[in-house]
Amino acid sequence: HGYWVLSSSMYSLNLKKLKSKGTKQIFLHSYAINNYGRSAVSSWAKQANKYGMKVHIWVQVFYDGKWVIPLKKDGSINYGYMKKKVAEVVSYAKISGISGVHLDYVRFPGTAQNYGDSVDAVNYFVKKACSEVRKVKPNCIISAAVMPEPGMTEYYYGQDISTMSKYLDVIIPMAYKGNYGKTTSWIQYVTNALVFDSNGAQIWTGLQTYLKVSGSGSS
């Protein structure tokens, strides 16, 4: 069991209560580092570690208030942007007490079909980030959130699950049945499909715990 946690909620979490519910993973948004500093996040993560919970820094890769298309105007991969973002991920992995890094928005915003190198761009980032993180922390758990649309993720989002899963430790489909108007059986379908497509990564299915209202975003 685990939770995505916004930076604003870091200090309000009851770690003892989370432990009693069997929580093992906490995905803490990287804004916590901006808001409180690396030292404070490290100290907090170590407290969570004492309760048997691993803390992962949750990073928004190609979206931060607005979408970033990781390609140049000529359609080639924007290696400059990739290098900068990989360095950011590596810096989070180095924080003492942090057990993992979680890549969110490592995708296109439903427009991947308009770009020839969209899948290559996502695969390049995932491969490079995993390689560089493991150089500084070999046992770091590297995960990524993916769209819950088996068979369509490459076309719309540039997410090639069969390739991404070769590099990642964990893939987390955002199986938000409320957003998709689906039943619980759909969650099982999505999970099974990704297990089938995975080439090594574990599948930890992400569930919806918020009420979506008109105009609100997801994950």
PDB file of C-alpha atoms in Angstrom:
ATOM      1  CA  HIS A   1       0.000   0.000   0.000  1.00  0.00           C
ATOM      2  CA  GLY A   2       1.118   3.507  -0.752  1.00  0.00           C
ATOM      3  CA  TYR A   3      -0.031   7.076  -1.368  1.00  0.00           C
ATOM      4  CA  TRP A   4       0.786  10.003  -3.599  1.00  0.00           C
ATOM      5  CA  VAL A   5       1.314  12.908  -1.198  1.00  0.00           C
ATOM      6  CA  LEU A   6       1.277  16.608  -2.068  1.00  0.00           C
ATOM      7  CA  SER A   7       4.058  18.726  -0.574  1.00  0.00           C
ATOM      8  CA  SER A   8       1.532  20.729   1.429  1.00  0.00           C
ATOM      9  CA  SER A   9       0.494  17.545   3.235  1.00  0.00           C
ATOM     10  CA  MET A  10       3.950  16.390   4.264  1.00  0.00           C
ATOM     11  CA  TYR A  11       3.860  17.594   7.844  1.00  0.00           C
ATOM     12  CA  SER A  12       0.181  16.840   8.383  1.00  0.00           C
ATOM     13  CA  LEU A  13       0.558  13.106   7.685  1.00  0.00           C
ATOM     14  CA  ASN A  14       0.123  10.831  10.675  1.00  0.00           C
ATOM     15  CA  LEU A  15       2.925   8.369  10.024  1.00  0.00           C
ATOM     16  CA  LYS A  16       1.950   6.118  12.900  1.00  0.00           C
ATOM     17  CA  LYS A  17      -1.601   5.819  11.558  1.00  0.00           C
ATOM     18  CA  LEU A  18      -0.355   5.136   8.034  1.00  0.00           C
ATOM     19  CA  LYS A  19       1.827   2.335   9.377  1.00  0.00           C
ATOM     20  CA  SER A  20      -1.183   0.789  11.136  1.00  0.00           C
ATOM     21  CA  LYS A  21      -2.959   0.680   7.768  1.00  0.00           C
ATOM     22  CA  GLY A  22      -0.115  -1.269   6.202  1.00  0.00           C
ATOM     23  CA  THR A  23       1.389   1.609   4.225  1.00  0.00           C
ATOM     24  CA  LYS A  24       4.769   0.748   2.727  1.00  0.00           C
ATOM     25  CA  GLN A  25       5.354   3.469   0.104  1.00  0.00           C
ATOM     26  CA  ILE A  26       4.952   7.250   0.123  1.00  0.00           C
ATOM     27  CA  PHE A  27       5.321   9.214  -3.119  1.00  0.00           C
ATOM     28  CA  LEU A  28       6.127  12.728  -1.936  1.00  0.00           C
ATOM     29  CA  HIS A  29       5.849  15.522  -4.487  1.00  0.00           C
ATOM     30  CA  SER A  30       9.142  17.220  -5.311  1.00  0.00           C
ATOM     31  CA  TYR A  31       7.668  20.612  -4.426  1.00  0.00           C
ATOM     32  CA  ALA A  32       8.313  19.599  -0.810  1.00  0.00           C
ATOM     33  CA  ILE A  33      11.993  20.171  -1.527  1.00  0.00           C
ATOM     34  CA  ASN A  34      11.240  23.629  -2.915  1.00  0.00           C
ATOM     35  CA  ASN A  35       9.031  24.480   0.044  1.00  0.00           C
ATOM     36  CA  TYR A  36      10.963  22.985   2.955  1.00  0.00           C
ATOM     37  CA  GLY A  37      14.479  22.247   1.675  1.00  0.00           C
ATOM     38  CA  ARG A  38      16.458  19.063   1.115  1.00  0.00           C
ATOM     39  CA  SER A  39      17.502  18.732   4.756  1.00  0.00           C
ATOM     40  CA  ALA A  40      13.915  18.901   6.026  1.00  0.00           C
ATOM     41  CA  VAL A  41      12.705  16.373   3.445  1.00  0.00           C
ATOM     42  CA  SER A  42      15.589  14.051   4.308  1.00  0.00           C
ATOM     43  CA  SER A  43      14.765  14.266   8.012  1.00  0.00           C
ATOM     44  CA  TRP A  44      11.085  13.626   7.370  1.00  0.00           C
ATOM     45  CA  ALA A  45      11.853  10.677   5.079  1.00  0.00           C
ATOM     46  CA  LYS A  46      14.027   9.120   7.777  1.00  0.00           C
ATOM     47  CA  GLN A  47      11.131   9.409  10.217  1.00  0.00           C
ATOM     48  CA  ALA A  48       8.920   7.574   7.718  1.00  0.00           C
ATOM     49  CA  ASN A  49      11.668   4.969   7.319  1.00  0.00           C
ATOM     50  CA  LYS A  50      11.488   4.286  11.058  1.00  0.00           C
ATOM     51  CA  TYR A  51       7.835   3.351  10.574  1.00  0.00           C
ATOM     52  CA  GLY A  52       8.784   0.894   7.818  1.00  0.00           C
ATOM     53  CA  MET A  53       7.823   3.176   4.936  1.00  0.00           C
ATOM     54  CA  LYS A  54       9.918   4.004   1.893  1.00  0.00           C
ATOM     55  CA  VAL A  55       9.763   7.547   0.543  1.00  0.00           C
ATOM     56  CA  HIS A  56       9.939   8.239  -3.190  1.00  0.00           C
ATOM     57  CA  ILE A  57      10.294  11.732  -4.659  1.00  0.00           C
ATOM     58  CA  TRP A  58       7.443  12.286  -7.129  1.00  0.00           C
ATOM     59  CA  VAL A  59       8.710  14.257 -10.146  1.00  0.00           C
ATOM     60  CA  GLN A  60       6.704  15.887 -12.927  1.00  0.00           C
ATOM     61  CA  VAL A  61       8.788  15.311 -16.057  1.00  0.00           C
ATOM     62  CA  PHE A  62       7.134  16.901 -19.095  1.00  0.00           C
ATOM     63  CA  TYR A  63       4.583  19.045 -17.258  1.00  0.00           C
ATOM     64  CA  ASP A  64       5.013  21.732 -14.634  1.00  0.00           C
ATOM     65  CA  GLY A  65       2.124  24.154 -14.906  1.00  0.00           C
ATOM     66  CA  LYS A  66       2.246  23.701 -18.673  1.00  0.00           C
ATOM     67  CA  TRP A  67       3.254  20.883 -20.995  1.00  0.00           C
ATOM     68  CA  VAL A  68       6.787  20.618 -22.312  1.00  0.00           C
ATOM     69  CA  ILE A  69       7.104  18.816 -25.641  1.00  0.00           C
ATOM     70  CA  PRO A  70      10.588  17.226 -25.400  1.00  0.00           C
ATOM     71  CA  LEU A  71      11.299  17.715 -29.084  1.00  0.00           C
ATOM     72  CA  LYS A  72      12.892  20.538 -31.053  1.00  0.00           C
ATOM     73  CA  LYS A  73      11.096  22.376 -33.841  1.00  0.00           C
ATOM     74  CA  ASP A  74      12.675  20.046 -36.402  1.00  0.00           C
ATOM     75  CA  GLY A  75      11.180  17.061 -34.586  1.00  0.00           C
ATOM     76  CA  SER A  76      14.434  15.782 -33.063  1.00  0.00           C
ATOM     77  CA  ILE A  77      14.794  14.977 -29.383  1.00  0.00           C
ATOM     78  CA  ASN A  78      15.591  17.963 -27.184  1.00  0.00           C
ATOM     79  CA  TYR A  79      18.624  16.487 -25.433  1.00  0.00           C
ATOM     80  CA  GLY A  80      19.314  19.739 -23.604  1.00  0.00           C
ATOM     81  CA  TYR A  81      15.983  19.589 -21.803  1.00  0.00           C
ATOM     82  CA  MET A  82      16.405  15.872 -21.167  1.00  0.00           C
ATOM     83  CA  LYS A  83      19.838  16.390 -19.589  1.00  0.00           C
ATOM     84  CA  LYS A  84      18.519  19.108 -17.285  1.00  0.00           C
ATOM     85  CA  LYS A  85      15.558  17.009 -16.152  1.00  0.00           C
ATOM     86  CA  VAL A  86      17.630  13.871 -15.654  1.00  0.00           C
ATOM     87  CA  ALA A  87      20.032  15.871 -13.470  1.00  0.00           C
ATOM     88  CA  GLU A  88      17.076  17.012 -11.363  1.00  0.00           C
ATOM     89  CA  VAL A  89      15.888  13.432 -10.878  1.00  0.00           C
ATOM     90  CA  VAL A  90      19.402  12.308  -9.940  1.00  0.00           C
ATOM     91  CA  SER A  91      19.672  15.104  -7.373  1.00  0.00           C
ATOM     92  CA  TYR A  92      16.525  13.831  -5.666  1.00  0.00           C
ATOM     93  CA  ALA A  93      17.808  10.264  -5.618  1.00  0.00           C
ATOM     94  CA  LYS A  94      20.899  11.436  -3.743  1.00  0.00           C
ATOM     95  CA  ILE A  95      18.897  12.699  -0.769  1.00  0.00           C
ATOM     96  CA  SER A  96      19.572  10.631   2.340  1.00  0.00           C
ATOM     97  CA  GLY A  97      16.498   8.694   3.452  1.00  0.00           C
ATOM     98  CA  ILE A  98      14.962   8.673  -0.021  1.00  0.00           C
ATOM     99  CA  SER A  99      14.359   5.179  -1.386  1.00  0.00           C
ATOM    100  CA  GLY A 100      13.012   5.947  -4.843  1.00  0.00           C
ATOM    101  CA  VAL A 101      12.140   8.436  -7.552  1.00  0.00           C
ATOM    102  CA  HIS A 102       8.756   8.427  -9.229  1.00  0.00           C
ATOM    103  CA  LEU A 103       8.390   9.812 -12.763  1.00  0.00           C
ATOM    104  CA  ASP A 104       5.019  11.405 -13.446  1.00  0.00           C
ATOM    105  CA  TYR A 105       3.925  13.103 -16.677  1.00  0.00           C
ATOM    106  CA  VAL A 106       6.637  11.196 -18.528  1.00  0.00           C
ATOM    107  CA  ARG A 107       4.449  11.394 -21.598  1.00  0.00           C
ATOM    108  CA  PHE A 108       2.829  13.595 -24.201  1.00  0.00           C
ATOM    109  CA  PRO A 109      -0.571  15.217 -23.472  1.00  0.00           C
ATOM    110  CA  GLY A 110      -2.551  12.965 -25.821  1.00  0.00           C
ATOM    111  CA  THR A 111      -0.768  14.394 -28.872  1.00  0.00           C
ATOM    112  CA  ALA A 112       2.048  11.877 -29.399  1.00  0.00           C
ATOM    113  CA  GLN A 113       0.584  10.822 -32.728  1.00  0.00           C
ATOM    114  CA  ASN A 114       1.495  14.264 -34.097  1.00  0.00           C
ATOM    115  CA  TYR A 115       5.227  13.748 -33.523  1.00  0.00           C
ATOM    116  CA  GLY A 116       7.404  11.181 -35.258  1.00  0.00           C
ATOM    117  CA  ASP A 117       9.851  10.747 -32.365  1.00  0.00           C
ATOM    118  CA  SER A 118       7.406  10.843 -29.442  1.00  0.00           C
ATOM    119  CA  VAL A 119       7.935   7.235 -28.351  1.00  0.00           C
ATOM    120  CA  ASP A 120      11.697   7.525 -28.828  1.00  0.00           C
ATOM    121  CA  ALA A 121      11.749  10.677 -26.689  1.00  0.00           C
ATOM    122  CA  VAL A 122       9.924   9.057 -23.772  1.00  0.00           C
ATOM    123  CA  ASN A 123      12.016   5.887 -23.998  1.00  0.00           C
ATOM    124  CA  TYR A 124      15.226   7.914 -24.135  1.00  0.00           C
ATOM    125  CA  PHE A 125      14.341   9.866 -21.002  1.00  0.00           C
ATOM    126  CA  VAL A 126      13.335   6.779 -19.035  1.00  0.00           C
ATOM    127  CA  LYS A 127      16.455   4.865 -20.060  1.00  0.00           C
ATOM    128  CA  LYS A 128      18.788   7.801 -19.350  1.00  0.00           C
ATOM    129  CA  ALA A 129      17.167   8.665 -16.013  1.00  0.00           C
ATOM    130  CA  CYS A 130      17.321   5.066 -14.819  1.00  0.00           C
ATOM    131  CA  SER A 131      20.945   4.706 -15.884  1.00  0.00           C
ATOM    132  CA  GLU A 132      22.099   7.924 -14.216  1.00  0.00           C
ATOM    133  CA  VAL A 133      20.146   7.355 -10.996  1.00  0.00           C
ATOM    134  CA  ARG A 134      21.600   3.883 -10.562  1.00  0.00           C
ATOM    135  CA  LYS A 135      25.109   5.304 -10.869  1.00  0.00           C
ATOM    136  CA  VAL A 136      24.587   7.281  -7.659  1.00  0.00           C
ATOM    137  CA  LYS A 137      22.145   4.952  -5.861  1.00  0.00           C
ATOM    138  CA  PRO A 138      22.114   1.406  -7.288  1.00  0.00           C
ATOM    139  CA  ASN A 139      19.256   0.237  -5.068  1.00  0.00           C
ATOM    140  CA  CYS A 140      16.997   3.219  -5.811  1.00  0.00           C
ATOM    141  CA  ILE A 141      13.454   2.182  -6.768  1.00  0.00           C
ATOM    142  CA  ILE A 142      12.599   3.910 -10.045  1.00  0.00           C
ATOM    143  CA  SER A 143       8.937   4.019 -10.990  1.00  0.00           C
ATOM    144  CA  ALA A 144       6.722   5.798 -13.503  1.00  0.00           C
ATOM    145  CA  ALA A 145       3.045   6.656 -13.703  1.00  0.00           C
ATOM    146  CA  VAL A 146       1.455   5.621 -16.999  1.00  0.00           C
ATOM    147  CA  MET A 147      -1.906   6.097 -18.652  1.00  0.00           C
ATOM    148  CA  PRO A 148      -4.415   3.249 -18.138  1.00  0.00           C
ATOM    149  CA  GLU A 149      -5.220   2.744 -21.799  1.00  0.00           C
ATOM    150  CA  PRO A 150      -3.705  -0.575 -22.937  1.00  0.00           C
ATOM    151  CA  GLY A 151      -3.000  -0.665 -26.651  1.00  0.00           C
ATOM    152  CA  MET A 152      -3.286   3.128 -26.991  1.00  0.00           C
ATOM    153  CA  THR A 153      -0.534   4.533 -24.795  1.00  0.00           C
ATOM    154  CA  GLU A 154       2.073   4.693 -27.562  1.00  0.00           C
ATOM    155  CA  TYR A 155      -0.242   6.394 -30.038  1.00  0.00           C
ATOM    156  CA  TYR A 156      -1.591   9.093 -27.739  1.00  0.00           C
ATOM    157  CA  TYR A 157       1.062   9.458 -25.046  1.00  0.00           C
ATOM    158  CA  GLY A 158       4.343   8.078 -26.395  1.00  0.00           C
ATOM    159  CA  GLN A 159       4.427   5.495 -23.589  1.00  0.00           C
ATOM    160  CA  ASP A 160       5.799   2.183 -24.881  1.00  0.00           C
ATOM    161  CA  ILE A 161       5.216  -0.047 -21.867  1.00  0.00           C
ATOM    162  CA  SER A 162       7.189  -3.012 -23.229  1.00  0.00           C
ATOM    163  CA  THR A 163      10.321  -0.838 -23.552  1.00  0.00           C
ATOM    164  CA  MET A 164       9.876   1.407 -20.498  1.00  0.00           C
ATOM    165  CA  SER A 165       9.490  -1.672 -18.302  1.00  0.00           C
ATOM    166  CA  LYS A 166      12.961  -2.892 -19.302  1.00  0.00           C
ATOM    167  CA  TYR A 167      14.514   0.007 -17.409  1.00  0.00           C
ATOM    168  CA  LEU A 168      12.051   0.798 -14.615  1.00  0.00           C
ATOM    169  CA  ASP A 169      11.556  -1.167 -11.411  1.00  0.00           C
ATOM    170  CA  VAL A 170       7.867  -0.324 -11.131  1.00  0.00           C
ATOM    171  CA  ILE A 171       5.135   0.888 -13.487  1.00  0.00           C
ATOM    172  CA  ILE A 172       2.022   2.444 -11.958  1.00  0.00           C
ATOM    173  CA  PRO A 173      -1.037   2.674 -14.207  1.00  0.00           C
ATOM    174  CA  MET A 174      -3.317   5.513 -13.104  1.00  0.00           C
ATOM    175  CA  ALA A 175      -6.441   3.366 -13.133  1.00  0.00           C
ATOM    176  CA  TYR A 176      -8.847   6.098 -12.075  1.00  0.00           C
ATOM    177  CA  LYS A 177     -12.188   4.455 -12.783  1.00  0.00           C
ATOM    178  CA  GLY A 178     -14.147   7.603 -11.898  1.00  0.00           C
ATOM    179  CA  ASN A 179     -12.339   9.648 -14.546  1.00  0.00           C
ATOM    180  CA  TYR A 180     -13.013   7.002 -17.153  1.00  0.00           C
ATOM    181  CA  GLY A 181     -16.538   6.135 -16.029  1.00  0.00           C
ATOM    182  CA  LYS A 182     -15.533   2.493 -15.511  1.00  0.00           C
ATOM    183  CA  THR A 183     -16.263  -0.263 -13.006  1.00  0.00           C
ATOM    184  CA  THR A 184     -13.882  -2.047 -10.667  1.00  0.00           C
ATOM    185  CA  SER A 185     -13.480  -4.894 -13.175  1.00  0.00           C
ATOM    186  CA  TRP A 186     -11.829  -2.391 -15.537  1.00  0.00           C
ATOM    187  CA  ILE A 187      -9.081  -1.837 -12.950  1.00  0.00           C
ATOM    188  CA  GLN A 188      -8.323  -5.561 -13.052  1.00  0.00           C
ATOM    189  CA  TYR A 189      -8.308  -5.477 -16.860  1.00  0.00           C
ATOM    190  CA  VAL A 190      -5.807  -2.605 -16.931  1.00  0.00           C
ATOM    191  CA  THR A 191      -3.587  -4.316 -14.358  1.00  0.00           C
ATOM    192  CA  ASN A 192      -3.580  -7.630 -16.208  1.00  0.00           C
ATOM    193  CA  ALA A 193      -2.818  -5.941 -19.535  1.00  0.00           C
ATOM    194  CA  LEU A 194       0.218  -4.133 -18.112  1.00  0.00           C
ATOM    195  CA  VAL A 195       1.480  -7.256 -16.359  1.00  0.00           C
ATOM    196  CA  PHE A 196       1.339  -8.967 -19.750  1.00  0.00           C
ATOM    197  CA  ASP A 197       3.194  -6.108 -21.486  1.00  0.00           C
ATOM    198  CA  SER A 198       5.870  -5.667 -18.814  1.00  0.00           C
ATOM    199  CA  ASN A 199       9.400  -6.845 -19.514  1.00  0.00           C
ATOM    200  CA  GLY A 200      10.652  -6.856 -15.949  1.00  0.00           C
ATOM    201  CA  ALA A 201       8.983  -4.022 -14.027  1.00  0.00           C
ATOM    202  CA  GLN A 202       6.467  -4.743 -11.290  1.00  0.00           C
ATOM    203  CA  ILE A 203       2.965  -3.333 -11.722  1.00  0.00           C
ATOM    204  CA  TRP A 204       1.577  -1.336  -8.782  1.00  0.00           C
ATOM    205  CA  THR A 205      -1.892  -0.158  -9.747  1.00  0.00           C
ATOM    206  CA  GLY A 206      -2.785   3.420  -8.802  1.00  0.00           C
ATOM    207  CA  LEU A 207      -6.332   3.950  -7.531  1.00  0.00           C
ATOM    208  CA  GLN A 208      -8.418   7.113  -7.447  1.00  0.00           C
ATOM    209  CA  THR A 209      -8.974   8.492  -3.950  1.00  0.00           C
ATOM    210  CA  TYR A 210     -10.292  11.938  -4.835  1.00  0.00           C
ATOM    211  CA  LEU A 211     -13.600  13.146  -6.245  1.00  0.00           C
ATOM    212  CA  LYS A 212     -13.146  14.561  -9.713  1.00  0.00           C
ATOM    213  CA  VAL A 213     -15.152  17.713 -10.347  1.00  0.00           C
ATOM    214  CA  SER A 214     -15.624  19.587 -13.591  1.00  0.00           C
ATOM    215  CA  GLY A 215     -12.408  21.280 -14.681  1.00  0.00           C
ATOM    216  CA  SER A 216     -10.164  19.445 -12.220  1.00  0.00           C
ATOM    217  CA  GLY A 217      -7.088  17.541 -13.307  1.00  0.00           C
ATOM    218  CA  SER A 218      -5.875  14.052 -12.492  1.00  0.00           C
ATOM    219  CA  SER A 219      -2.729  12.726 -10.839  1.00  0.00           C
TER     220      SER A 219
END
